[in-house]
């Protein structure tokens, strides 16, 4: 009996053991099935990551050309350092290596890691651009022990002429996290390069190509063994500008170190031939990460080199505005070309004496002579009769106080004051005495050089075009009629011809055989009363801004040039010679025999000019 009972116990225990073994075996089978079937894709991806590396192939941005097809912006190859985070075994060791051996700023390295924290580890992270050959050699010598670090040859933006046309071209930089949230950059990833300012920004989508990739088989040391797949990058599209490199060079050379701007355009279709702003910057500084020293140099300059003075700064136009006043007075029937005024050096209006720039006065002047010699007294009286609201109406009709539509970012509207504007912004009425200053282009009136160039272009052609820098835009057929009679336009054009060609204030802009019409302006930056209280040294800081705006030829105009030189003094001596040089360059290139290399003879005028 006990033996029988022992056998049953043993059999029971064997049964339990068999069941346990069966359950364990079943569990192993289920686990194996889970690994091989359910999680197959996941583990295959992990295995491939240990063997396959994806190398980004950055697409070069499209080149930028001038109107003659000459390259302004292109690409050159540079060596960039990337970090593969999934292959990092010791982050602190990697950090120490790139900081000490490859001169990577530790704060920058940490910033890069923080920026990429929300992205997959297998995505390569750009650590440093434009490595030197010494740095490349240093990393290659450690490549077997640094599989997480790779150098790739990628295109980098090159601005051939440095500062030349910098404010037109703009610059590129790595897309920021804030920009990645914008619709226009939604398809990009950290490390991608985008246009930040200028043409690079406005036409970023067109200039940006499509990146490619290469998948390669690598060994345990990260060495490529075989390319498994490749998708070549597609370069961005070419962009041809309306800008003329020869004229742009002349304008910038003439401006030199003087803060100011030059803009030249074809008034028939709005093509911008020149857009120069000084001081400028070198866009190549931004093609790689700009240094602290370079950034400090730009931001500490009180004349703000990053500011595009042609469209982002508004100035009092000074006596240039007399052209608009004359047209408005003729159109309103307040004056005729024969209307004359006696100037004895100024006039008293509303209990205040307003000076003419010429102390002894101009004597009797009719409209044409008032423009030719820039007589303030004539336009003081005309402004009194017109009133601020009619002045504002005519100014806006000719394109002042509204954007030009130029294809650049950051354009401002300027300001054409009116009684409604003052009431709305200050809660106070407009006083008649304020109109007198506006009548000679001072007071609260502010315009951009681009607006003034377009306005004088409208005087020249009778139409107000939209300005453009890319030549596949409008052909000018959508330009709006200016709304002034041909007779009145012709009267003002004749007066502007005398300004340059009959010993007027703009004779320094004269070009032989190229009927130039124009107007000078000398815009005060502080009041006469304030200026008289300052010492000579202090007065030098507040020299007037010098203006000249003109067009040529007189019949069928082809070019308009606007020049402003800040603190340049008299428009006749500070700005007109620069405009004359640009007009002469245009004439030599397009109307006369081209000169190889545009090595033009120095422009000479008829003498020193001190008038407005």
Coordinates of C-alpha atoms in Angstrom, one line a residue:
X1 CA 0.0 0.0 0.0
X2 CA 2.7 2.6 0.7
X3 CA 4.5 1.7 -2.4
X4 CA 1.4 2.2 -4.5
X5 CA 0.8 5.6 -2.8
X6 CA 4.4 6.7 -3.6
X7 CA 4.0 5.9 -7.3
X8 CA 0.9 8.0 -7.5
X9 CA 2.7 10.9 -5.8
X10 CA 5.7 10.6 -8.2
X11 CA 3.3 10.4 -11.2
X12 CA 1.5 13.5 -10.0
X13 CA 4.7 15.4 -9.6
X14 CA 5.9 14.3 -13.0
X15 CA 2.7 15.5 -14.5
X16 CA 3.1 18.9 -12.9
X17 CA 6.7 19.1 -14.1
X18 CA 5.6 18.2 -17.6
X19 CA 2.9 20.9 -17.5
X20 CA 5.5 23.5 -16.2
X21 CA 7.9 22.6 -18.9
X22 CA 5.1 22.8 -21.5
X23 CA 4.1 26.2 -20.2
X24 CA 7.7 27.5 -20.3
X25 CA 8.1 26.1 -23.8
X26 CA 4.8 27.7 -24.9
X27 CA 5.9 31.0 -23.3
X28 CA 9.2 30.9 -25.2
X29 CA 7.4 30.2 -28.4
X30 CA 5.0 33.1 -27.8
X31 CA 8.0 35.4 -27.0
X32 CA 9.8 34.2 -30.1
X33 CA 6.6 34.7 -32.2
X34 CA 6.3 38.2 -30.7
X35 CA 9.9 39.1 -31.5
X36 CA 9.9 37.5 -35.0
X37 CA 6.4 38.5 -36.1
X38 CA 4.8 41.3 -34.1
X39 CA 8.1 43.3 -33.5
X40 CA 9.8 42.2 -36.7
X41 CA 9.7 45.7 -38.3
X42 CA 11.0 47.4 -35.2
X43 CA 14.0 45.1 -34.7
X44 CA 14.8 45.1 -38.4
X45 CA 15.0 48.9 -38.3
X46 CA 17.3 48.7 -35.2
X47 CA 19.5 46.2 -37.0
X48 CA 19.7 48.3 -40.1
X49 CA 20.6 51.3 -38.0
X50 CA 23.6 49.3 -36.8
X51 CA 24.6 48.7 -40.4
X52 CA 23.1 51.4 -42.6
X53 CA 23.7 55.1 -42.3
X54 CA 21.8 57.9 -44.1
X55 CA 24.0 60.7 -45.4
X56 CA 22.2 64.0 -46.1
X57 CA 23.0 65.5 -49.5
X58 CA 22.2 69.2 -49.3
X59 CA 20.8 70.8 -52.4
X60 CA 22.6 73.9 -53.6
X61 CA 20.6 77.1 -53.7
X62 CA 19.9 78.6 -57.1
X63 CA 22.4 81.2 -58.4
X64 CA 21.5 84.9 -58.5
X65 CA 22.4 86.9 -61.6
X66 CA 22.3 90.5 -62.7
X67 CA 20.3 91.7 -65.7
X68 CA 23.2 90.8 -68.0
X69 CA 23.5 87.3 -66.7
X70 CA 26.6 87.8 -64.5
X71 CA 26.7 85.8 -61.4
X72 CA 26.2 87.7 -58.1
X73 CA 25.6 84.8 -55.8
X74 CA 26.7 81.2 -56.2
X75 CA 27.7 78.2 -54.2
X76 CA 31.1 76.7 -53.2
X77 CA 31.7 73.5 -51.3
X78 CA 32.6 73.5 -47.7
X79 CA 33.2 70.8 -45.0
X80 CA 30.5 70.6 -42.3
X81 CA 30.6 68.5 -39.1
X82 CA 27.6 66.4 -38.2
X83 CA 26.8 64.4 -35.0
X84 CA 25.0 61.1 -35.1
X85 CA 23.4 61.0 -31.6
X86 CA 22.3 57.4 -31.7
X87 CA 26.0 56.4 -32.0
X88 CA 27.2 58.4 -29.0
X89 CA 28.4 56.2 -26.3
X90 CA 29.7 58.9 -24.0
X91 CA 28.3 62.4 -24.6
X92 CA 30.7 64.1 -22.3
X93 CA 33.6 62.5 -24.0
X94 CA 32.2 63.6 -27.4
X95 CA 31.7 67.1 -26.1
X96 CA 35.2 67.4 -24.8
X97 CA 36.6 66.1 -28.2
X98 CA 34.7 68.6 -30.4
X99 CA 35.4 71.5 -28.0
X100 CA 39.2 70.8 -27.7
X101 CA 40.1 69.3 -31.0
X102 CA 37.6 71.0 -33.4
X103 CA 37.2 74.4 -31.6
X104 CA 33.5 74.1 -31.2
X105 CA 32.1 76.5 -28.7
X106 CA 30.7 74.5 -25.7
X107 CA 27.6 76.7 -25.4
X108 CA 26.9 76.3 -29.1
X109 CA 27.3 72.5 -28.8
X110 CA 24.7 72.5 -26.0
X111 CA 22.4 74.8 -27.9
X112 CA 22.5 72.4 -30.8
X113 CA 21.6 69.5 -28.6
X114 CA 18.8 71.4 -26.9
X115 CA 17.3 72.5 -30.3
X116 CA 17.3 68.9 -31.5
X117 CA 15.8 67.4 -28.4
X118 CA 12.4 67.0 -30.0
X119 CA 13.7 65.2 -33.1
X120 CA 14.7 61.5 -33.6
X121 CA 18.2 60.5 -32.6
X122 CA 19.0 59.0 -36.0
X123 CA 18.7 62.5 -37.7
X124 CA 22.2 63.9 -38.2
X125 CA 22.8 67.1 -36.2
X126 CA 24.9 69.9 -37.7
X127 CA 27.6 70.9 -35.2
X128 CA 30.0 73.2 -37.2
X129 CA 30.2 74.6 -40.6
X130 CA 33.1 75.4 -42.9
X131 CA 35.8 73.4 -41.2
X132 CA 39.4 74.2 -42.0
X133 CA 41.6 71.6 -43.6
X134 CA 43.5 71.2 -40.3
X135 CA 40.2 70.4 -38.5
X136 CA 39.2 68.0 -41.3
X137 CA 42.6 66.2 -41.0
X138 CA 42.3 66.1 -37.2
X139 CA 38.9 64.4 -37.3
X140 CA 39.9 61.9 -40.0
X141 CA 42.8 60.8 -37.9
X142 CA 40.4 59.9 -35.1
X143 CA 37.6 58.6 -37.3
X144 CA 37.8 55.0 -36.2
X145 CA 37.3 56.0 -32.6
X146 CA 34.7 58.6 -33.4
X147 CA 32.0 56.9 -35.4
X148 CA 29.4 59.4 -34.1
X149 CA 31.2 62.3 -35.9
X150 CA 31.1 62.7 -39.6
X151 CA 32.3 65.3 -42.1
X152 CA 30.3 65.9 -45.2
X153 CA 31.1 68.2 -48.2
X154 CA 28.1 70.5 -48.7
X155 CA 27.4 73.7 -50.7
X156 CA 27.9 77.1 -49.0
X157 CA 26.6 80.4 -50.3
X158 CA 29.2 82.7 -51.8
X159 CA 28.5 86.4 -52.5
X160 CA 31.1 87.2 -55.2
X161 CA 31.3 90.9 -54.6
X162 CA 31.2 91.1 -50.8
X163 CA 29.3 94.2 -49.7
X164 CA 28.2 95.1 -53.2
X165 CA 24.4 95.1 -53.4
X166 CA 24.3 93.5 -49.9
X167 CA 20.9 95.0 -49.0
X168 CA 19.4 93.7 -52.3
X169 CA 20.8 90.2 -52.1
X170 CA 20.4 89.7 -48.3
X171 CA 21.9 86.7 -46.6
X172 CA 21.1 83.1 -45.6
X173 CA 21.3 81.3 -42.3
X174 CA 20.1 78.2 -40.5
X175 CA 16.3 78.1 -40.0
X176 CA 15.4 79.0 -36.5
X177 CA 12.9 77.1 -34.3
X178 CA 10.5 80.0 -34.5
X179 CA 10.7 79.9 -38.3
X180 CA 10.0 76.2 -38.4
X181 CA 6.6 77.0 -36.9
X182 CA 5.7 79.2 -40.0
X183 CA 3.8 77.8 -42.9
X184 CA 6.5 78.8 -45.4
X185 CA 9.1 76.7 -43.6
X186 CA 6.9 73.8 -42.4
X187 CA 8.6 71.2 -44.6
X188 CA 12.1 72.1 -43.3
X189 CA 14.1 70.6 -40.5
X190 CA 16.8 71.9 -38.1
X191 CA 20.0 72.6 -39.9
X192 CA 18.3 73.6 -43.2
X193 CA 19.5 76.9 -44.7
X194 CA 16.9 79.6 -45.6
X195 CA 17.0 83.2 -46.8
X196 CA 16.9 85.7 -43.9
X197 CA 16.8 89.1 -45.7
X198 CA 16.7 90.6 -49.1
X199 CA 16.1 88.6 -52.3
X200 CA 17.3 85.5 -50.5
X201 CA 14.2 85.8 -48.2
X202 CA 11.6 86.9 -50.7
X203 CA 12.4 84.3 -53.2
X204 CA 13.5 81.6 -50.8
X205 CA 11.1 79.0 -52.1
X206 CA 12.4 79.4 -55.7
X207 CA 16.0 79.5 -54.7
X208 CA 15.8 76.4 -52.4
X209 CA 16.4 73.1 -54.0
X210 CA 15.3 69.6 -52.9
X211 CA 17.8 67.8 -50.6
X212 CA 18.8 64.2 -51.4
X213 CA 20.3 61.4 -49.4
X214 CA 22.7 58.5 -49.7
X215 CA 22.2 55.2 -47.7
X216 CA 25.4 53.4 -47.1
X217 CA 26.4 50.1 -45.4
X218 CA 28.9 50.8 -42.6
X219 CA 31.0 48.6 -40.4
X220 CA 31.2 48.8 -36.6
X221 CA 33.7 51.7 -36.8
X222 CA 31.3 53.6 -39.0
X223 CA 33.3 53.2 -42.2
X224 CA 31.3 53.2 -45.3
X225 CA 31.4 49.8 -47.1
X226 CA 28.8 50.1 -49.9
X227 CA 26.2 52.5 -51.1
X228 CA 22.8 50.9 -51.0
X229 CA 20.5 53.7 -52.3
X230 CA 20.9 57.2 -53.5
X231 CA 18.6 60.1 -54.2
X232 CA 20.6 63.0 -55.8
X233 CA 19.7 66.6 -54.7
X234 CA 18.0 68.9 -57.1
X235 CA 19.5 72.5 -57.2
X236 CA 17.3 75.5 -56.7
X237 CA 16.2 77.6 -59.6
X238 CA 18.3 80.4 -61.1
X239 CA 17.1 84.0 -60.3
X240 CA 17.9 86.8 -62.7
X241 CA 17.6 90.3 -61.3
X242 CA 16.9 93.7 -63.0
X243 CA 20.0 95.0 -61.2
X244 CA 22.9 96.2 -63.4
X245 CA 26.2 95.2 -61.8
X246 CA 28.1 98.0 -63.6
X247 CA 25.8 100.8 -62.4
X248 CA 25.6 99.3 -59.0
X249 CA 29.4 99.3 -58.6
X250 CA 29.6 103.0 -59.8
X251 CA 26.8 104.1 -57.3
X252 CA 28.5 102.3 -54.3
X253 CA 31.9 103.6 -55.2
X254 CA 30.6 107.2 -55.4
X255 CA 28.8 106.9 -52.1
X256 CA 31.9 105.5 -50.5
X257 CA 31.8 105.7 -46.7
X258 CA 29.1 108.3 -46.6
X259 CA 25.8 107.1 -45.1
X260 CA 23.1 107.3 -47.7
X261 CA 21.4 105.6 -50.6
X262 CA 21.2 105.5 -54.4
X263 CA 18.4 104.0 -56.3
X264 CA 18.1 104.0 -60.1
X265 CA 15.1 102.6 -62.1
X266 CA 13.6 102.3 -65.5
X267 CA 10.4 104.5 -65.2
X268 CA 8.7 102.6 -68.1
X269 CA 8.4 99.3 -66.3
X270 CA 9.7 99.7 -62.7
X271 CA 12.9 97.7 -63.2
X272 CA 15.3 98.6 -60.4
X273 CA 18.8 99.1 -62.0
X274 CA 20.6 100.2 -58.8
X275 CA 19.8 99.9 -55.2
X276 CA 22.7 100.9 -53.0
X277 CA 22.7 101.6 -49.3
X278 CA 25.7 102.7 -47.2
X279 CA 27.1 101.6 -44.8
X280 CA 26.8 98.0 -45.9
X281 CA 27.8 94.6 -44.6
X282 CA 29.3 91.5 -46.1
X283 CA 26.7 88.7 -46.6
X284 CA 29.5 86.1 -46.6
X285 CA 29.7 86.7 -42.8
X286 CA 26.3 85.1 -42.5
X287 CA 26.9 82.2 -44.9
X288 CA 28.6 80.5 -42.0
X289 CA 27.8 81.3 -38.4
X290 CA 28.7 85.0 -37.8
X291 CA 31.2 85.6 -35.1
X292 CA 30.6 87.7 -32.0
X293 CA 33.2 90.2 -33.1
X294 CA 31.5 90.6 -36.6
X295 CA 28.1 90.9 -35.0
X296 CA 29.3 93.5 -32.5
X297 CA 30.9 95.5 -35.4
X298 CA 27.5 95.6 -37.2
X299 CA 25.3 96.3 -34.3
X300 CA 27.5 98.9 -32.6
X301 CA 27.7 101.1 -35.7
X302 CA 25.4 104.1 -35.1
X303 CA 24.7 104.3 -38.9
X304 CA 23.3 100.7 -38.8
X305 CA 24.8 98.9 -41.7
X306 CA 22.0 96.3 -41.7
X307 CA 19.4 99.0 -42.5
X308 CA 18.4 99.3 -46.1
X309 CA 18.1 103.1 -46.4
X310 CA 16.5 103.0 -49.8
X311 CA 13.3 101.4 -48.5
X312 CA 13.5 101.2 -44.7
X313 CA 14.4 104.8 -43.8
X314 CA 12.2 107.8 -44.4
X315 CA 13.6 111.3 -44.7
X316 CA 12.3 114.8 -45.3
X317 CA 12.6 115.3 -49.1
X318 CA 13.5 118.9 -48.8
X319 CA 13.3 120.9 -52.0
X320 CA 12.6 117.8 -54.2
X321 CA 9.1 118.2 -52.9
X322 CA 8.8 121.4 -54.8
X323 CA 8.3 119.4 -58.0
X324 CA 5.1 117.9 -56.4
X325 CA 4.0 121.3 -55.2
X326 CA 4.4 122.8 -58.6
X327 CA 2.4 120.0 -60.2
X328 CA -0.3 120.3 -57.6
X329 CA -0.5 124.0 -57.9
X330 CA -0.9 123.8 -61.7
X331 CA -3.4 121.0 -61.5
X332 CA -5.5 122.8 -58.9
X333 CA -5.4 126.0 -61.1
X334 CA -3.8 128.0 -58.3
X335 CA -0.8 129.0 -60.4
X336 CA 0.1 128.9 -64.1
X337 CA 3.6 128.7 -65.6
X338 CA 3.5 132.5 -65.9
X339 CA 2.6 133.2 -62.2
X340 CA 5.4 135.1 -60.6
X341 CA 6.3 136.0 -57.0
X342 CA 8.8 138.5 -55.7
X343 CA 11.4 137.0 -53.4
X344 CA 13.4 139.3 -51.2
X345 CA 14.8 136.6 -48.9
X346 CA 11.7 135.4 -47.2
X347 CA 8.1 136.1 -46.2
X348 CA 6.1 136.6 -43.0
X349 CA 3.1 134.2 -42.7
X350 CA 1.0 133.6 -39.6
X351 CA 3.2 135.8 -37.4
X352 CA 6.4 133.9 -38.3
X353 CA 9.1 134.9 -40.8
X354 CA 10.0 132.1 -43.2
X355 CA 13.5 132.4 -44.8
X356 CA 14.4 131.7 -48.3
X357 CA 17.8 129.8 -48.6
X358 CA 19.2 132.8 -50.5
X359 CA 19.6 135.6 -48.1
X360 CA 19.2 138.4 -50.6
X361 CA 16.3 136.7 -52.4
X362 CA 15.7 135.8 -56.0
X363 CA 13.7 138.8 -57.1
X364 CA 10.8 138.2 -59.4
X365 CA 10.5 134.4 -60.3
X366 CA 7.8 132.6 -62.2
X367 CA 7.2 128.8 -61.7
X368 CA 10.0 127.5 -63.9
X369 CA 12.6 129.8 -62.3
X370 CA 11.3 129.0 -58.8
X371 CA 12.1 125.3 -59.5
X372 CA 15.3 126.1 -61.3
X373 CA 16.7 128.1 -58.5
X374 CA 14.8 126.4 -55.7
X375 CA 13.1 129.5 -54.4
X376 CA 11.5 128.8 -51.0
X377 CA 9.4 132.0 -51.0
X378 CA 7.5 130.9 -54.1
X379 CA 6.5 127.6 -52.5
X380 CA 5.8 129.1 -49.1
X381 CA 3.1 131.2 -50.7
X382 CA 1.9 128.3 -52.9
X383 CA 1.6 126.1 -49.9
X384 CA -0.5 128.7 -48.1
X385 CA -3.0 128.8 -51.0
X386 CA -3.1 125.0 -51.4
X387 CA -3.6 123.9 -47.8
X388 CA -2.3 120.7 -46.3
X389 CA -5.1 118.4 -47.5
X390 CA -4.8 119.3 -51.2
X391 CA -1.0 118.9 -50.8
X392 CA -1.5 115.5 -49.3
X393 CA -3.9 114.5 -52.1
X394 CA -1.4 115.3 -54.9
X395 CA 1.5 113.8 -53.0
X396 CA -0.3 110.4 -52.7
X397 CA -1.4 110.5 -56.3
X398 CA 2.2 110.6 -57.4
X399 CA 3.1 107.7 -55.1
X400 CA 4.4 109.3 -51.9
X401 CA 3.4 108.0 -48.5
X402 CA 2.6 104.5 -49.9
X403 CA 4.9 101.5 -50.4
X404 CA 6.4 101.0 -53.9
X405 CA 5.6 97.3 -53.9
X406 CA 9.3 96.5 -54.4
X407 CA 10.1 92.8 -53.9
X408 CA 12.2 93.2 -50.8
X409 CA 11.1 92.7 -47.1
X410 CA 10.7 95.5 -44.6
X411 CA 9.6 98.4 -46.9
X412 CA 8.0 101.3 -44.9
X413 CA 5.3 103.7 -46.1
X414 CA 6.8 107.0 -45.0
X415 CA 4.4 109.8 -44.1
X416 CA 2.4 112.4 -46.0
X417 CA 0.6 114.4 -43.2
X418 CA -2.9 115.7 -43.5
X419 CA -5.4 117.3 -41.1
X420 CA -7.2 114.0 -40.6
X421 CA -3.9 112.2 -39.9
X422 CA -3.0 114.7 -37.2
X423 CA -6.4 114.6 -35.6
X424 CA -6.4 110.8 -35.6
X425 CA -2.8 110.5 -34.2
X426 CA -2.6 113.4 -31.8
X427 CA -6.1 114.6 -31.1
X428 CA -5.2 118.1 -32.2
X429 CA -6.1 120.1 -35.3
X430 CA -3.7 120.9 -38.1
X431 CA -2.4 124.5 -37.9
X432 CA -2.0 126.5 -41.1
X433 CA 1.6 127.5 -40.1
X434 CA 2.6 123.8 -40.3
X435 CA 1.7 123.7 -44.0
X436 CA 4.4 126.2 -44.8
X437 CA 7.2 123.8 -43.8
X438 CA 5.6 120.9 -45.6
X439 CA 5.4 123.1 -48.8
X440 CA 9.3 123.0 -49.1
X441 CA 9.6 119.3 -48.1
X442 CA 10.2 119.7 -44.4
X443 CA 8.0 119.4 -41.3
X444 CA 6.3 116.0 -40.7
X445 CA 6.7 114.9 -44.3
X446 CA 8.9 111.8 -44.7
X447 CA 9.5 109.6 -47.7
X448 CA 11.9 106.9 -48.7
X449 CA 14.4 107.3 -51.6
X450 CA 12.6 104.5 -53.5
X451 CA 9.3 106.4 -53.2
X452 CA 10.9 109.6 -54.4
X453 CA 12.5 107.9 -57.4
X454 CA 9.2 106.4 -58.4
X455 CA 7.5 109.8 -58.0
X456 CA 10.0 111.6 -60.2
X457 CA 9.6 108.7 -62.6
X458 CA 5.9 109.4 -62.7
X459 CA 6.7 113.0 -63.6
X460 CA 8.9 111.8 -66.4
X461 CA 6.4 109.3 -67.9
X462 CA 2.9 110.2 -66.5
X463 CA 2.6 106.7 -64.9
X464 CA 3.3 105.2 -61.5
X465 CA 4.8 101.7 -61.9
X466 CA 5.3 99.0 -59.2
X467 CA 9.1 98.6 -58.5
X468 CA 10.6 95.2 -59.1
X469 CA 14.0 93.5 -58.8
X470 CA 13.3 90.2 -60.5
X471 CA 12.8 90.6 -64.3
X472 CA 10.0 88.0 -64.7
X473 CA 7.6 90.2 -62.9
X474 CA 5.3 92.8 -64.5
X475 CA 6.4 94.5 -67.7
X476 CA 5.0 97.8 -66.5
X477 CA 1.7 97.5 -68.3
X478 CA -0.1 97.6 -64.9
X479 CA 1.4 101.1 -64.0
X480 CA -1.2 103.5 -62.9
X481 CA -1.7 106.9 -64.7
X482 CA -0.6 109.7 -62.5
X483 CA -3.7 111.8 -63.3
X484 CA -1.9 115.1 -64.2
X485 CA -2.4 116.8 -67.5
X486 CA 0.3 116.4 -70.1
X487 CA 0.6 120.2 -70.3
X488 CA 1.3 120.5 -66.6
X489 CA 3.7 117.6 -66.6
X490 CA 5.6 119.1 -69.5
X491 CA 5.9 122.5 -67.7
X492 CA 7.5 120.8 -64.7
X493 CA 9.8 118.7 -66.9
X494 CA 11.0 121.8 -68.6
X495 CA 11.8 123.5 -65.3
X496 CA 13.7 120.3 -64.2
X497 CA 15.7 120.4 -67.4
X498 CA 16.8 124.0 -66.5
X499 CA 17.8 122.9 -63.0
X500 CA 20.6 120.8 -64.6
X501 CA 21.3 122.5 -67.9
X502 CA 20.8 126.2 -67.4
X503 CA 22.9 127.0 -64.3
X504 CA 20.3 125.8 -61.9
X505 CA 21.1 124.1 -58.6
X506 CA 21.6 120.6 -60.1
X507 CA 24.2 121.4 -62.8
X508 CA 26.7 118.9 -61.2
X509 CA 24.4 116.1 -62.6
X510 CA 24.8 117.2 -66.2
X511 CA 25.9 114.6 -68.7
X512 CA 26.9 115.8 -72.2
X513 CA 24.4 114.6 -75.0
X514 CA 22.1 113.1 -72.4
X515 CA 19.3 115.6 -71.6
X516 CA 19.2 115.2 -67.8
X517 CA 16.3 116.7 -65.9
X518 CA 16.4 116.9 -62.1
X519 CA 15.9 118.6 -58.8
X520 CA 18.2 119.1 -55.8
X521 CA 17.2 119.1 -52.2
X522 CA 18.8 120.2 -48.9
X523 CA 16.8 118.9 -46.0
X524 CA 17.4 120.3 -42.6
X525 CA 17.7 117.7 -39.8
X526 CA 17.1 120.3 -37.0
X527 CA 15.3 123.7 -37.0
X528 CA 17.1 126.9 -37.9
X529 CA 16.6 128.3 -34.4
X530 CA 18.1 125.1 -32.8
X531 CA 21.0 125.1 -35.1
X532 CA 21.9 128.7 -34.3
X533 CA 22.2 127.8 -30.6
X534 CA 24.8 125.1 -31.3
X535 CA 28.6 125.4 -31.5
X536 CA 30.3 124.8 -34.8
X537 CA 31.4 121.4 -33.6
X538 CA 27.9 120.4 -32.6
X539 CA 26.4 121.8 -35.8
X540 CA 28.6 119.4 -37.8
X541 CA 26.7 116.5 -36.4
X542 CA 23.5 118.0 -37.8
X543 CA 24.5 118.8 -41.3
X544 CA 21.5 118.8 -43.7
X545 CA 20.8 115.7 -45.8
X546 CA 21.7 116.2 -49.5
X547 CA 19.3 115.1 -52.2
X548 CA 19.2 114.8 -55.9
X549 CA 16.5 113.1 -58.0
X550 CA 16.5 113.3 -61.8
X551 CA 15.8 111.4 -65.1
X552 CA 17.1 111.2 -68.6
X553 CA 16.7 111.7 -71.4
X554 CA 14.2 114.5 -71.4
X555 CA 12.0 112.9 -74.1
X556 CA 11.2 109.2 -73.7
X557 CA 13.0 108.8 -70.3
X558 CA 14.8 105.6 -69.7
X559 CA 16.4 106.0 -66.2
X560 CA 15.5 107.8 -63.0
X561 CA 18.2 108.3 -60.3
X562 CA 17.6 109.3 -56.7
X563 CA 20.5 110.0 -54.3
X564 CA 20.5 110.9 -50.6
X565 CA 23.7 111.5 -48.7
X566 CA 23.0 111.9 -45.0
X567 CA 24.7 114.9 -43.4
X568 CA 25.9 115.6 -47.0
X569 CA 25.2 119.3 -46.9
X570 CA 24.0 120.9 -50.1
X571 CA 22.1 118.8 -52.6
X572 CA 23.8 120.5 -55.4
X573 CA 27.3 119.6 -54.3
X574 CA 26.7 116.6 -52.0
X575 CA 24.3 114.5 -54.1
X576 CA 24.1 115.8 -57.7
X577 CA 27.6 114.7 -58.6
X578 CA 26.9 111.1 -57.5
X579 CA 23.7 111.1 -59.7
X580 CA 25.7 112.5 -62.6
X581 CA 28.3 109.7 -62.3
X582 CA 25.6 107.0 -62.4
X583 CA 23.8 108.7 -65.3
X584 CA 27.1 109.0 -67.2
X585 CA 27.8 105.3 -66.6
X586 CA 24.4 104.5 -68.0
X587 CA 24.9 106.7 -71.0
X588 CA 28.3 105.2 -71.8
X589 CA 27.0 101.7 -71.5
X590 CA 23.6 101.9 -73.2
X591 CA 23.6 105.0 -75.4
X592 CA 27.2 105.3 -76.4
X593 CA 30.0 102.8 -77.1
X594 CA 30.4 100.3 -74.2
X595 CA 33.6 100.7 -72.2
X596 CA 35.3 97.4 -71.3
X597 CA 35.2 96.9 -67.5
X598 CA 33.1 100.1 -67.2
X599 CA 36.3 102.1 -66.5
X600 CA 34.6 105.4 -67.0
X601 CA 36.3 108.8 -66.9
X602 CA 35.7 110.8 -63.8
X603 CA 32.6 112.9 -64.0
X604 CA 33.3 116.6 -63.8
X605 CA 30.8 119.4 -63.4
X606 CA 30.9 123.1 -63.9
X607 CA 32.0 124.2 -60.4
X608 CA 31.2 124.2 -56.7
X609 CA 27.5 124.5 -55.9
X610 CA 26.2 125.7 -52.5
X611 CA 22.5 126.1 -53.3
X612 CA 19.8 123.6 -52.1

